[in-house]
Amino acid sequence: MYQRVMAIIGIISDYLADEVDLFEQEEEIVDDLVSLGFDFSEIETAFGWIANLSQGKELNLHLLDLEPESEFQRHFSLEERQSLSVDSRTWLTKLRQMEILSQVAVEDIIDQAIMLGGSQIGLEDIKVISTMVIVVGHLDTVVRERFLDFLENDQDIVFH
């Protein structure tokens, strides 16, 4: 089910890229997803995940009371290492080291990825999850623009 939910989230992220309001056009989007062969339970899981994107943000802000200049280094737990591929963890670490994302944003992405429950979340999946977390869950437009610019350049490097 994880792969099908990830496919739905990917399709929904395409709607977001086209600046479609998910909640105003939810019925049409659901109809499109059903016509593509997705079950209502899979669609509900994806929309539920998207609706909860900002819930962990406040908790992570309080847990990570870090100085901006600190030499914080993230160590992945056993569960995170089992769920996130090496490429996914490396990519997230790179975004943090380049200061594209704050540590709080990285924690939000990891939390949301683990919540989806995939057995091995690969690089492409973590990019989709990251995009959804940043675009839907973060109100900071500077972070959003910096991330989307990086992602666009990252895709250019991959495809050219």
CSV table of N, CA and C in Angstrom, one decimal:
chain,number,residue,atom,x,y,z
A,1,MET,N,0.8,-1.2,0.0
A,1,MET,CA,0.0,0.0,0.0
A,1,MET,C,0.9,1.3,0.0
A,2,TYR,N,2.1,1.2,0.6
A,2,TYR,CA,2.9,2.4,0.7
A,2,TYR,C,3.2,2.9,-0.7
A,3,GLN,N,3.6,2.1,-1.6
A,3,GLN,CA,3.9,2.6,-3.0
A,3,GLN,C,2.8,3.3,-3.6
A,4,ARG,N,1.6,2.7,-3.4
A,4,ARG,CA,0.4,3.4,-4.0
A,4,ARG,C,0.1,4.7,-3.4
A,5,VAL,N,0.2,4.8,-2.1
A,5,VAL,CA,0.0,6.1,-1.4
A,5,VAL,C,1.1,7.1,-1.8
A,6,MET,N,2.3,6.6,-2.0
A,6,MET,CA,3.4,7.5,-2.4
A,6,MET,C,3.0,8.0,-3.9
A,7,ALA,N,2.5,7.1,-4.7
A,7,ALA,CA,2.1,7.6,-6.0
A,7,ALA,C,1.0,8.6,-6.0
A,8,ILE,N,0.0,8.5,-5.1
A,8,ILE,CA,-1.0,9.5,-4.9
A,8,ILE,C,-0.4,10.8,-4.4
A,9,ILE,N,0.5,10.7,-3.5
A,9,ILE,CA,1.1,11.9,-3.0
A,9,ILE,C,1.9,12.6,-4.1
A,10,GLY,N,2.5,11.8,-4.9
A,10,GLY,CA,3.2,12.4,-6.1
A,10,GLY,C,2.3,13.1,-7.0
A,11,ILE,N,1.1,12.5,-7.3
A,11,ILE,CA,0.1,13.1,-8.2
A,11,ILE,C,-0.4,14.4,-7.5
A,12,ILE,N,-0.7,14.3,-6.2
A,12,ILE,CA,-1.2,15.5,-5.5
A,12,ILE,C,-0.1,16.6,-5.6
A,13,SER,N,1.1,16.3,-5.4
A,13,SER,CA,2.2,17.3,-5.5
A,13,SER,C,2.2,18.0,-6.9
A,14,ASP,N,1.9,17.2,-7.9
A,14,ASP,CA,1.8,17.8,-9.3
A,14,ASP,C,0.6,18.9,-9.3
A,15,TYR,N,-0.5,18.5,-8.6
A,15,TYR,CA,-1.6,19.5,-8.6
A,15,TYR,C,-1.1,20.8,-7.8
A,16,LEU,N,-0.4,20.6,-6.7
A,16,LEU,CA,0.1,21.7,-6.0
A,16,LEU,C,1.1,22.6,-6.9
A,17,ALA,N,1.9,21.9,-7.7
A,17,ALA,CA,2.8,22.6,-8.5
A,17,ALA,C,2.1,23.5,-9.6
A,18,ASP,N,0.9,23.0,-9.9
A,18,ASP,CA,0.0,23.8,-10.8
A,18,ASP,C,-0.9,24.8,-10.1
A,19,GLU,N,-0.6,24.9,-8.8
A,19,GLU,CA,-1.3,25.9,-7.9
A,19,GLU,C,-2.8,25.6,-7.8
A,20,VAL,N,-3.1,24.3,-7.7
A,20,VAL,CA,-4.5,23.9,-7.5
A,20,VAL,C,-4.7,23.9,-6.0
A,21,ASP,N,-5.9,24.5,-5.6
A,21,ASP,CA,-6.2,24.4,-4.1
A,21,ASP,C,-6.8,23.0,-3.8
A,22,LEU,N,-6.1,22.3,-3.0
A,22,LEU,CA,-6.5,20.9,-2.8
A,22,LEU,C,-7.8,20.8,-2.1
A,23,PHE,N,-8.1,21.7,-1.2
A,23,PHE,CA,-9.3,21.6,-0.5
A,23,PHE,C,-10.6,22.1,-1.2
A,24,GLU,N,-10.4,23.1,-2.1
A,24,GLU,CA,-11.5,23.5,-3.0
A,24,GLU,C,-11.8,22.5,-4.1
A,25,GLN,N,-10.8,21.8,-4.6
A,25,GLN,CA,-11.0,20.9,-5.7
A,25,GLN,C,-10.8,19.4,-5.3
A,26,GLU,N,-11.0,19.2,-4.0
A,26,GLU,CA,-10.7,17.8,-3.5
A,26,GLU,C,-11.6,16.8,-4.2
A,27,GLU,N,-12.9,17.1,-4.4
A,27,GLU,CA,-13.8,16.1,-5.1
A,27,GLU,C,-13.3,15.8,-6.5
A,28,GLU,N,-12.9,16.8,-7.2
A,28,GLU,CA,-12.4,16.5,-8.6
A,28,GLU,C,-11.1,15.7,-8.6
A,29,ILE,N,-10.2,16.0,-7.6
A,29,ILE,CA,-8.9,15.3,-7.5
A,29,ILE,C,-9.2,13.8,-7.1
A,30,VAL,N,-10.1,13.6,-6.2
A,30,VAL,CA,-10.5,12.3,-5.8
A,30,VAL,C,-11.0,11.5,-7.0
A,31,ASP,N,-11.9,12.1,-7.7
A,31,ASP,CA,-12.5,11.5,-8.9
A,31,ASP,C,-11.4,11.1,-9.9
A,32,ASP,N,-10.4,12.0,-10.1
A,32,ASP,CA,-9.3,11.7,-11.0
A,32,ASP,C,-8.5,10.5,-10.5
A,33,LEU,N,-8.2,10.5,-9.2
A,33,LEU,CA,-7.5,9.4,-8.6
A,33,LEU,C,-8.2,8.1,-8.7
A,34,VAL,N,-9.5,8.1,-8.5
A,34,VAL,CA,-10.3,6.9,-8.6
A,34,VAL,C,-10.3,6.4,-10.1
A,35,SER,N,-10.4,7.3,-11.0
A,35,SER,CA,-10.3,6.9,-12.4
A,35,SER,C,-9.0,6.3,-12.8
A,36,LEU,N,-7.9,6.7,-12.0
A,36,LEU,CA,-6.6,6.1,-12.3
A,36,LEU,C,-6.4,4.7,-11.6
A,37,GLY,N,-7.5,4.3,-10.8
A,37,GLY,CA,-7.4,3.0,-10.2
A,37,GLY,C,-7.1,2.9,-8.8
A,38,PHE,N,-7.0,4.1,-8.1
A,38,PHE,CA,-6.7,4.1,-6.7
A,38,PHE,C,-8.0,3.8,-5.9
A,39,ASP,N,-7.8,3.1,-4.7
A,39,ASP,CA,-8.9,2.9,-3.8
A,39,ASP,C,-9.1,4.1,-2.9
A,40,PHE,N,-10.4,4.2,-2.4
A,40,PHE,CA,-10.7,5.3,-1.5
A,40,PHE,C,-9.8,5.2,-0.2
A,41,SER,N,-9.5,4.1,0.3
A,41,SER,CA,-8.7,4.0,1.5
A,41,SER,C,-7.3,4.5,1.2
A,42,GLU,N,-6.7,4.3,0.1
A,42,GLU,CA,-5.4,4.8,-0.3
A,42,GLU,C,-5.5,6.3,-0.4
A,43,ILE,N,-6.5,6.8,-1.1
A,43,ILE,CA,-6.7,8.2,-1.3
A,43,ILE,C,-6.9,8.9,0.1
A,44,GLU,N,-7.7,8.3,0.9
A,44,GLU,CA,-7.9,8.9,2.3
A,44,GLU,C,-6.6,8.9,3.1
A,45,THR,N,-5.8,7.9,3.0
A,45,THR,CA,-4.5,7.8,3.7
A,45,THR,C,-3.6,9.0,3.2
A,46,ALA,N,-3.5,9.2,1.9
A,46,ALA,CA,-2.7,10.2,1.4
A,46,ALA,C,-3.2,11.6,1.8
A,47,PHE,N,-4.5,11.9,1.7
A,47,PHE,CA,-5.0,13.2,2.1
A,47,PHE,C,-4.9,13.4,3.6
A,48,GLY,N,-5.0,12.3,4.4
A,48,GLY,CA,-4.9,12.4,5.8
A,48,GLY,C,-3.4,12.8,6.2
A,49,TRP,N,-2.5,12.1,5.5
A,49,TRP,CA,-1.1,12.4,5.7
A,49,TRP,C,-0.8,13.9,5.4
A,50,ILE,N,-1.3,14.4,4.2
A,50,ILE,CA,-1.1,15.8,3.8
A,50,ILE,C,-1.7,16.7,4.8
A,51,ALA,N,-2.9,16.4,5.3
A,51,ALA,CA,-3.6,17.3,6.3
A,51,ALA,C,-2.8,17.4,7.6
A,52,ASN,N,-2.1,16.4,7.9
A,52,ASN,CA,-1.3,16.4,9.2
A,52,ASN,C,0.1,16.8,9.1
A,53,LEU,N,0.5,17.4,7.9
A,53,LEU,CA,1.9,17.8,7.7
A,53,LEU,C,2.5,18.7,8.7
A,54,SER,N,1.7,19.6,9.2
A,54,SER,CA,2.2,20.6,10.1
A,54,SER,C,2.1,20.3,11.6
A,55,GLN,N,1.6,19.1,11.9
A,55,GLN,CA,1.4,18.7,13.3
A,55,GLN,C,2.7,18.6,14.1
A,56,GLY,N,3.7,17.9,13.5
A,56,GLY,CA,5.0,17.7,14.2
A,56,GLY,C,5.8,18.9,14.3
A,57,LYS,N,5.5,19.9,13.5
A,57,LYS,CA,6.4,21.1,13.4
A,57,LYS,C,6.6,21.8,14.8
A,58,GLU,N,5.5,22.0,15.6
A,58,GLU,CA,5.7,22.6,16.9
A,58,GLU,C,6.5,21.8,17.8
A,59,LEU,N,6.2,20.5,17.8
A,59,LEU,CA,7.0,19.6,18.7
A,59,LEU,C,8.5,19.7,18.4
A,60,ASN,N,8.8,19.6,17.1
A,60,ASN,CA,10.2,19.6,16.7
A,60,ASN,C,10.8,21.0,17.1
A,61,LEU,N,10.1,22.1,17.0
A,61,LEU,CA,10.6,23.3,17.4
A,61,LEU,C,11.0,23.4,18.9
A,62,HIS,N,10.2,22.7,19.7
A,62,HIS,CA,10.5,22.7,21.1
A,62,HIS,C,11.6,21.7,21.5
A,63,LEU,N,11.6,20.6,20.8
A,63,LEU,CA,12.6,19.6,21.0
A,63,LEU,C,14.0,20.0,20.6
A,64,LEU,N,14.1,20.8,19.5
A,64,LEU,CA,15.3,21.2,18.9
A,64,LEU,C,15.6,22.7,19.3
A,65,ASP,N,15.8,22.9,20.5
A,65,ASP,CA,16.1,24.3,20.9
A,65,ASP,C,17.6,24.5,20.7
A,66,LEU,N,18.0,24.7,19.5
A,66,LEU,CA,19.4,24.7,19.1
A,66,LEU,C,19.8,26.1,18.8
A,67,GLU,N,21.1,26.4,19.1
A,67,GLU,CA,21.6,27.7,18.6
A,67,GLU,C,21.9,27.6,17.1
A,68,PRO,N,21.5,28.6,16.4
A,68,PRO,CA,21.7,28.6,14.9
A,68,PRO,C,23.1,28.3,14.5
A,69,GLU,N,24.1,28.7,15.3
A,69,GLU,CA,25.5,28.5,14.9
A,69,GLU,C,26.1,27.2,15.5
A,70,SER,N,25.3,26.4,16.1
A,70,SER,CA,25.8,25.2,16.8
A,70,SER,C,26.3,24.2,15.8
A,71,GLU,N,27.2,23.4,16.2
A,71,GLU,CA,27.8,22.3,15.4
A,71,GLU,C,27.0,21.0,15.6
A,72,PHE,N,25.7,21.1,15.5
A,72,PHE,CA,24.8,20.0,15.7
A,72,PHE,C,25.0,19.0,14.6
A,73,GLN,N,25.1,17.7,14.9
A,73,GLN,CA,25.2,16.6,13.9
A,73,GLN,C,24.1,15.6,14.2
A,74,ARG,N,23.4,15.3,13.2
A,74,ARG,CA,22.2,14.4,13.3
A,74,ARG,C,22.7,12.9,13.2
A,75,HIS,N,22.3,12.1,14.1
A,75,HIS,CA,22.5,10.7,14.0
A,75,HIS,C,21.1,10.0,13.8
A,76,PHE,N,21.0,9.1,12.8
A,76,PHE,CA,19.8,8.5,12.5
A,76,PHE,C,19.6,7.3,13.5
A,77,SER,N,18.4,7.1,14.0
A,77,SER,CA,18.0,6.0,14.8
A,77,SER,C,18.0,4.7,14.0
A,78,LEU,N,17.9,3.6,14.7
A,78,LEU,CA,17.8,2.3,14.0
A,78,LEU,C,16.6,2.3,13.1
A,79,GLU,N,15.4,2.7,13.6
A,79,GLU,CA,14.2,2.7,12.8
A,79,GLU,C,14.4,3.6,11.6
A,80,GLU,N,15.0,4.8,11.8
A,80,GLU,CA,15.2,5.7,10.6
A,80,GLU,C,16.2,5.0,9.6
A,81,ARG,N,17.2,4.4,10.1
A,81,ARG,CA,18.1,3.7,9.1
A,81,ARG,C,17.5,2.6,8.4
A,82,GLN,N,16.5,1.9,9.1
A,82,GLN,CA,15.8,0.8,8.4
A,82,GLN,C,14.8,1.3,7.4
A,83,SER,N,14.2,2.5,7.7
A,83,SER,CA,13.2,3.0,6.8
A,83,SER,C,13.7,3.9,5.7
A,84,LEU,N,14.7,4.6,6.0
A,84,LEU,CA,15.3,5.6,5.0
A,84,LEU,C,16.5,5.0,4.3
A,85,SER,N,16.5,5.0,3.0
A,85,SER,CA,17.7,4.4,2.3
A,85,SER,C,18.9,5.3,2.6
A,86,VAL,N,20.1,4.8,2.3
A,86,VAL,CA,21.3,5.6,2.5
A,86,VAL,C,21.3,6.9,1.6
A,87,ASP,N,20.8,6.7,0.4
A,87,ASP,CA,20.7,7.9,-0.5
A,87,ASP,C,19.7,8.9,0.1
A,88,SER,N,18.6,8.5,0.7
A,88,SER,CA,17.7,9.5,1.3
A,88,SER,C,18.3,10.2,2.5
A,89,ARG,N,19.0,9.5,3.3
A,89,ARG,CA,19.7,10.1,4.5
A,89,ARG,C,20.8,11.0,4.0
A,90,THR,N,21.5,10.6,3.0
A,90,THR,CA,22.6,11.5,2.5
A,90,THR,C,22.0,12.8,1.9
A,91,TRP,N,21.0,12.6,1.2
A,91,TRP,CA,20.3,13.8,0.5
A,91,TRP,C,19.8,14.8,1.6
A,92,LEU,N,19.2,14.3,2.6
A,92,LEU,CA,18.7,15.1,3.7
A,92,LEU,C,19.9,15.8,4.5
A,93,THR,N,20.9,15.1,4.7
A,93,THR,CA,22.1,15.6,5.4
A,93,THR,C,22.7,16.7,4.5
A,94,LYS,N,22.8,16.5,3.2
A,94,LYS,CA,23.3,17.5,2.3
A,94,LYS,C,22.5,18.8,2.3
A,95,LEU,N,21.2,18.7,2.3
A,95,LEU,CA,20.3,19.8,2.4
A,95,LEU,C,20.5,20.6,3.7
A,96,ARG,N,20.8,19.9,4.8
A,96,ARG,CA,21.0,20.6,6.0
A,96,ARG,C,22.4,21.2,6.0
A,97,GLN,N,23.4,20.5,5.6
A,97,GLN,CA,24.8,21.1,5.5
A,97,GLN,C,24.9,22.3,4.6
A,98,MET,N,24.1,22.3,3.6
A,98,MET,CA,24.1,23.5,2.6
A,98,MET,C,23.2,24.6,3.1
A,99,GLU,N,22.6,24.4,4.3
A,99,GLU,CA,21.6,25.3,4.9
A,99,GLU,C,20.4,25.6,4.0
A,100,ILE,N,20.1,24.7,3.2
A,100,ILE,CA,18.8,24.8,2.4
A,100,ILE,C,17.6,24.6,3.3
A,101,LEU,N,17.8,23.7,4.3
A,101,LEU,CA,16.7,23.4,5.3
A,101,LEU,C,17.3,23.6,6.7
A,102,SER,N,16.4,24.0,7.6
A,102,SER,CA,16.8,24.0,9.0
A,102,SER,C,16.7,22.6,9.5
A,103,GLN,N,17.3,22.4,10.7
A,103,GLN,CA,17.2,21.1,11.3
A,103,GLN,C,15.8,20.7,11.7
A,104,VAL,N,15.0,21.7,12.0
A,104,VAL,CA,13.5,21.5,12.3
A,104,VAL,C,12.8,20.9,11.1
A,105,ALA,N,13.1,21.5,9.9
A,105,ALA,CA,12.5,21.1,8.7
A,105,ALA,C,12.9,19.6,8.3
A,106,VAL,N,14.2,19.3,8.5
A,106,VAL,CA,14.7,18.0,8.3
A,106,VAL,C,14.0,17.0,9.2
A,107,GLU,N,13.8,17.4,10.5
A,107,GLU,CA,13.1,16.5,11.4
A,107,GLU,C,11.7,16.3,11.0
A,108,ASP,N,11.0,17.4,10.5
A,108,ASP,CA,9.6,17.2,10.0
A,108,ASP,C,9.6,16.2,8.9
A,109,ILE,N,10.5,16.3,8.0
A,109,ILE,CA,10.6,15.4,6.8
A,109,ILE,C,10.8,14.0,7.3
A,110,ILE,N,11.7,13.8,8.2
A,110,ILE,CA,11.9,12.4,8.7
A,110,ILE,C,10.7,11.9,9.4
A,111,ASP,N,10.1,12.7,10.2
A,111,ASP,CA,8.9,12.3,10.9
A,111,ASP,C,7.8,11.9,9.9
A,112,GLN,N,7.6,12.7,8.9
A,112,GLN,CA,6.5,12.4,8.0
A,112,GLN,C,6.9,11.1,7.1
A,113,ALA,N,8.1,11.0,6.8
A,113,ALA,CA,8.5,9.8,6.0
A,113,ALA,C,8.3,8.5,6.9
A,114,ILE,N,8.6,8.6,8.1
A,114,ILE,CA,8.5,7.4,9.0
A,114,ILE,C,7.0,7.1,9.2
A,115,MET,N,6.2,8.2,9.3
A,115,MET,CA,4.7,8.0,9.5
A,115,MET,C,4.1,7.3,8.3
A,116,LEU,N,4.6,7.5,7.1
A,116,LEU,CA,4.1,6.8,5.9
A,116,LEU,C,4.4,5.3,6.0
A,117,GLY,N,5.4,4.9,6.7
A,117,GLY,CA,5.6,3.5,7.0
A,117,GLY,C,6.2,2.6,5.9
A,118,GLY,N,6.9,3.2,5.0
A,118,GLY,CA,7.5,2.4,3.9
A,118,GLY,C,8.7,1.6,4.4
A,119,SER,N,8.9,0.5,3.8
A,119,SER,CA,10.0,-0.4,4.3
A,119,SER,C,11.4,0.2,3.9
A,120,GLN,N,11.5,0.8,2.8
A,120,GLN,CA,12.8,1.4,2.4
A,120,GLN,C,12.4,2.6,1.5
A,121,ILE,N,12.5,3.8,2.1
A,121,ILE,CA,12.1,5.0,1.4
A,121,ILE,C,13.3,5.5,0.6
A,122,GLY,N,13.2,5.4,-0.7
A,122,GLY,CA,14.3,5.8,-1.6
A,122,GLY,C,14.4,7.3,-1.8
A,123,LEU,N,15.4,7.6,-2.6
A,123,LEU,CA,15.7,9.0,-2.9
A,123,LEU,C,14.5,9.8,-3.5
A,124,GLU,N,13.9,9.2,-4.5
A,124,GLU,CA,12.8,9.8,-5.2
A,124,GLU,C,11.6,10.0,-4.2
A,125,ASP,N,11.4,9.0,-3.4
A,125,ASP,CA,10.3,9.2,-2.4
A,125,ASP,C,10.6,10.2,-1.4
A,126,ILE,N,11.8,10.3,-0.9
A,126,ILE,CA,12.1,11.4,0.1
A,126,ILE,C,12.0,12.8,-0.5
A,127,LYS,N,12.3,12.9,-1.8
A,127,LYS,CA,12.2,14.2,-2.5
A,127,LYS,C,10.7,14.6,-2.6
A,128,VAL,N,9.8,13.6,-2.9
A,128,VAL,CA,8.4,13.9,-2.9
A,128,VAL,C,7.9,14.3,-1.5
A,129,ILE,N,8.3,13.5,-0.5
A,129,ILE,CA,7.9,13.7,0.9
A,129,ILE,C,8.4,15.1,1.3
A,130,SER,N,9.6,15.4,1.0
A,130,SER,CA,10.2,16.7,1.4
A,130,SER,C,9.5,17.9,0.7
A,131,THR,N,9.2,17.7,-0.5
A,131,THR,CA,8.5,18.8,-1.3
A,131,THR,C,7.1,19.0,-0.6
A,132,MET,N,6.4,17.9,-0.3
A,132,MET,CA,5.1,18.1,0.3
A,132,MET,C,5.2,18.8,1.7
A,133,VAL,N,6.2,18.3,2.5
A,133,VAL,CA,6.4,18.9,3.8
A,133,VAL,C,6.7,20.4,3.7
A,134,ILE,N,7.6,20.8,2.8
A,134,ILE,CA,8.0,22.2,2.7
A,134,ILE,C,6.9,23.0,2.1
A,135,VAL,N,6.3,22.5,1.0
A,135,VAL,CA,5.2,23.3,0.3
A,135,VAL,C,4.0,23.4,1.2
A,136,VAL,N,3.5,22.4,1.8
A,136,VAL,CA,2.3,22.4,2.5
A,136,VAL,C,2.4,22.7,4.0
A,137,GLY,N,3.5,22.2,4.6
A,137,GLY,CA,3.6,22.3,6.0
A,137,GLY,C,4.4,23.5,6.6
A,138,HIS,N,5.2,24.2,5.7
A,138,HIS,CA,6.0,25.3,6.2
A,138,HIS,C,5.5,26.6,5.7
A,139,LEU,N,5.3,27.5,6.6
A,139,LEU,CA,4.8,28.8,6.3
A,139,LEU,C,5.9,29.8,5.8
A,140,ASP,N,7.1,29.5,6.1
A,140,ASP,CA,8.2,30.3,5.8
A,140,ASP,C,8.5,30.3,4.3
A,141,THR,N,8.2,31.4,3.6
A,141,THR,CA,8.3,31.5,2.2
A,141,THR,C,9.8,31.5,1.7
A,142,VAL,N,10.7,32.0,2.5
A,142,VAL,CA,12.1,32.0,2.2
A,142,VAL,C,12.6,30.5,2.1
A,143,VAL,N,12.2,29.8,3.1
A,143,VAL,CA,12.6,28.3,3.2
A,143,VAL,C,12.1,27.6,2.0
A,144,ARG,N,10.8,27.9,1.7
A,144,ARG,CA,10.1,27.2,0.6
A,144,ARG,C,10.8,27.5,-0.7
A,145,GLU,N,11.1,28.8,-1.0
A,145,GLU,CA,11.7,29.2,-2.3
A,145,GLU,C,13.1,28.7,-2.4
A,146,ARG,N,13.9,28.7,-1.3
A,146,ARG,CA,15.2,28.2,-1.3
A,146,ARG,C,15.2,26.7,-1.6
A,147,PHE,N,14.3,25.9,-1.0
A,147,PHE,CA,14.2,24.5,-1.2
A,147,PHE,C,13.8,24.2,-2.7
A,148,LEU,N,12.8,24.9,-3.2
A,148,LEU,CA,12.3,24.6,-4.5
A,148,LEU,C,13.3,25.0,-5.6
A,149,ASP,N,14.1,26.1,-5.3
A,149,ASP,CA,15.2,26.4,-6.2
A,149,ASP,C,16.2,25.3,-6.2
A,150,PHE,N,16.6,24.8,-5.0
A,150,PHE,CA,17.6,23.7,-5.0
A,150,PHE,C,17.1,22.5,-5.7
A,151,LEU,N,15.8,22.2,-5.4
A,151,LEU,CA,15.2,21.0,-6.1
A,151,LEU,C,15.2,21.1,-7.6
A,152,GLU,N,14.9,22.3,-8.1
A,152,GLU,CA,14.9,22.5,-9.5
A,152,GLU,C,16.3,22.3,-10.1
A,153,ASN,N,17.3,22.9,-9.5
A,153,ASN,CA,18.6,22.7,-9.9
A,153,ASN,C,19.1,21.3,-9.8
A,154,ASP,N,18.7,20.6,-8.7
A,154,ASP,CA,19.1,19.2,-8.5
A,154,ASP,C,18.5,18.4,-9.6
A,155,GLN,N,17.3,18.6,-10.0
A,155,GLN,CA,16.7,17.9,-11.1
A,155,GLN,C,17.4,18.2,-12.5
A,156,ASP,N,17.8,19.4,-12.7
A,156,ASP,CA,18.5,19.8,-13.9
A,156,ASP,C,19.8,19.0,-14.0
A,157,ILE,N,20.5,18.8,-12.8
A,157,ILE,CA,21.8,18.1,-12.8
A,157,ILE,C,21.5,16.6,-13.1
A,158,VAL,N,20.4,16.1,-12.5
A,158,VAL,CA,20.1,14.6,-12.7
A,158,VAL,C,19.7,14.4,-14.2
A,159,PHE,N,19.0,15.2,-14.8
A,159,PHE,CA,18.4,15.0,-16.1
A,159,PHE,C,19.3,15.5,-17.3
A,160,HIS,N,20.4,16.2,-17.0
A,160,HIS,CA,21.2,16.8,-18.1
A,160,HIS,C,22.6,16.3,-18.0
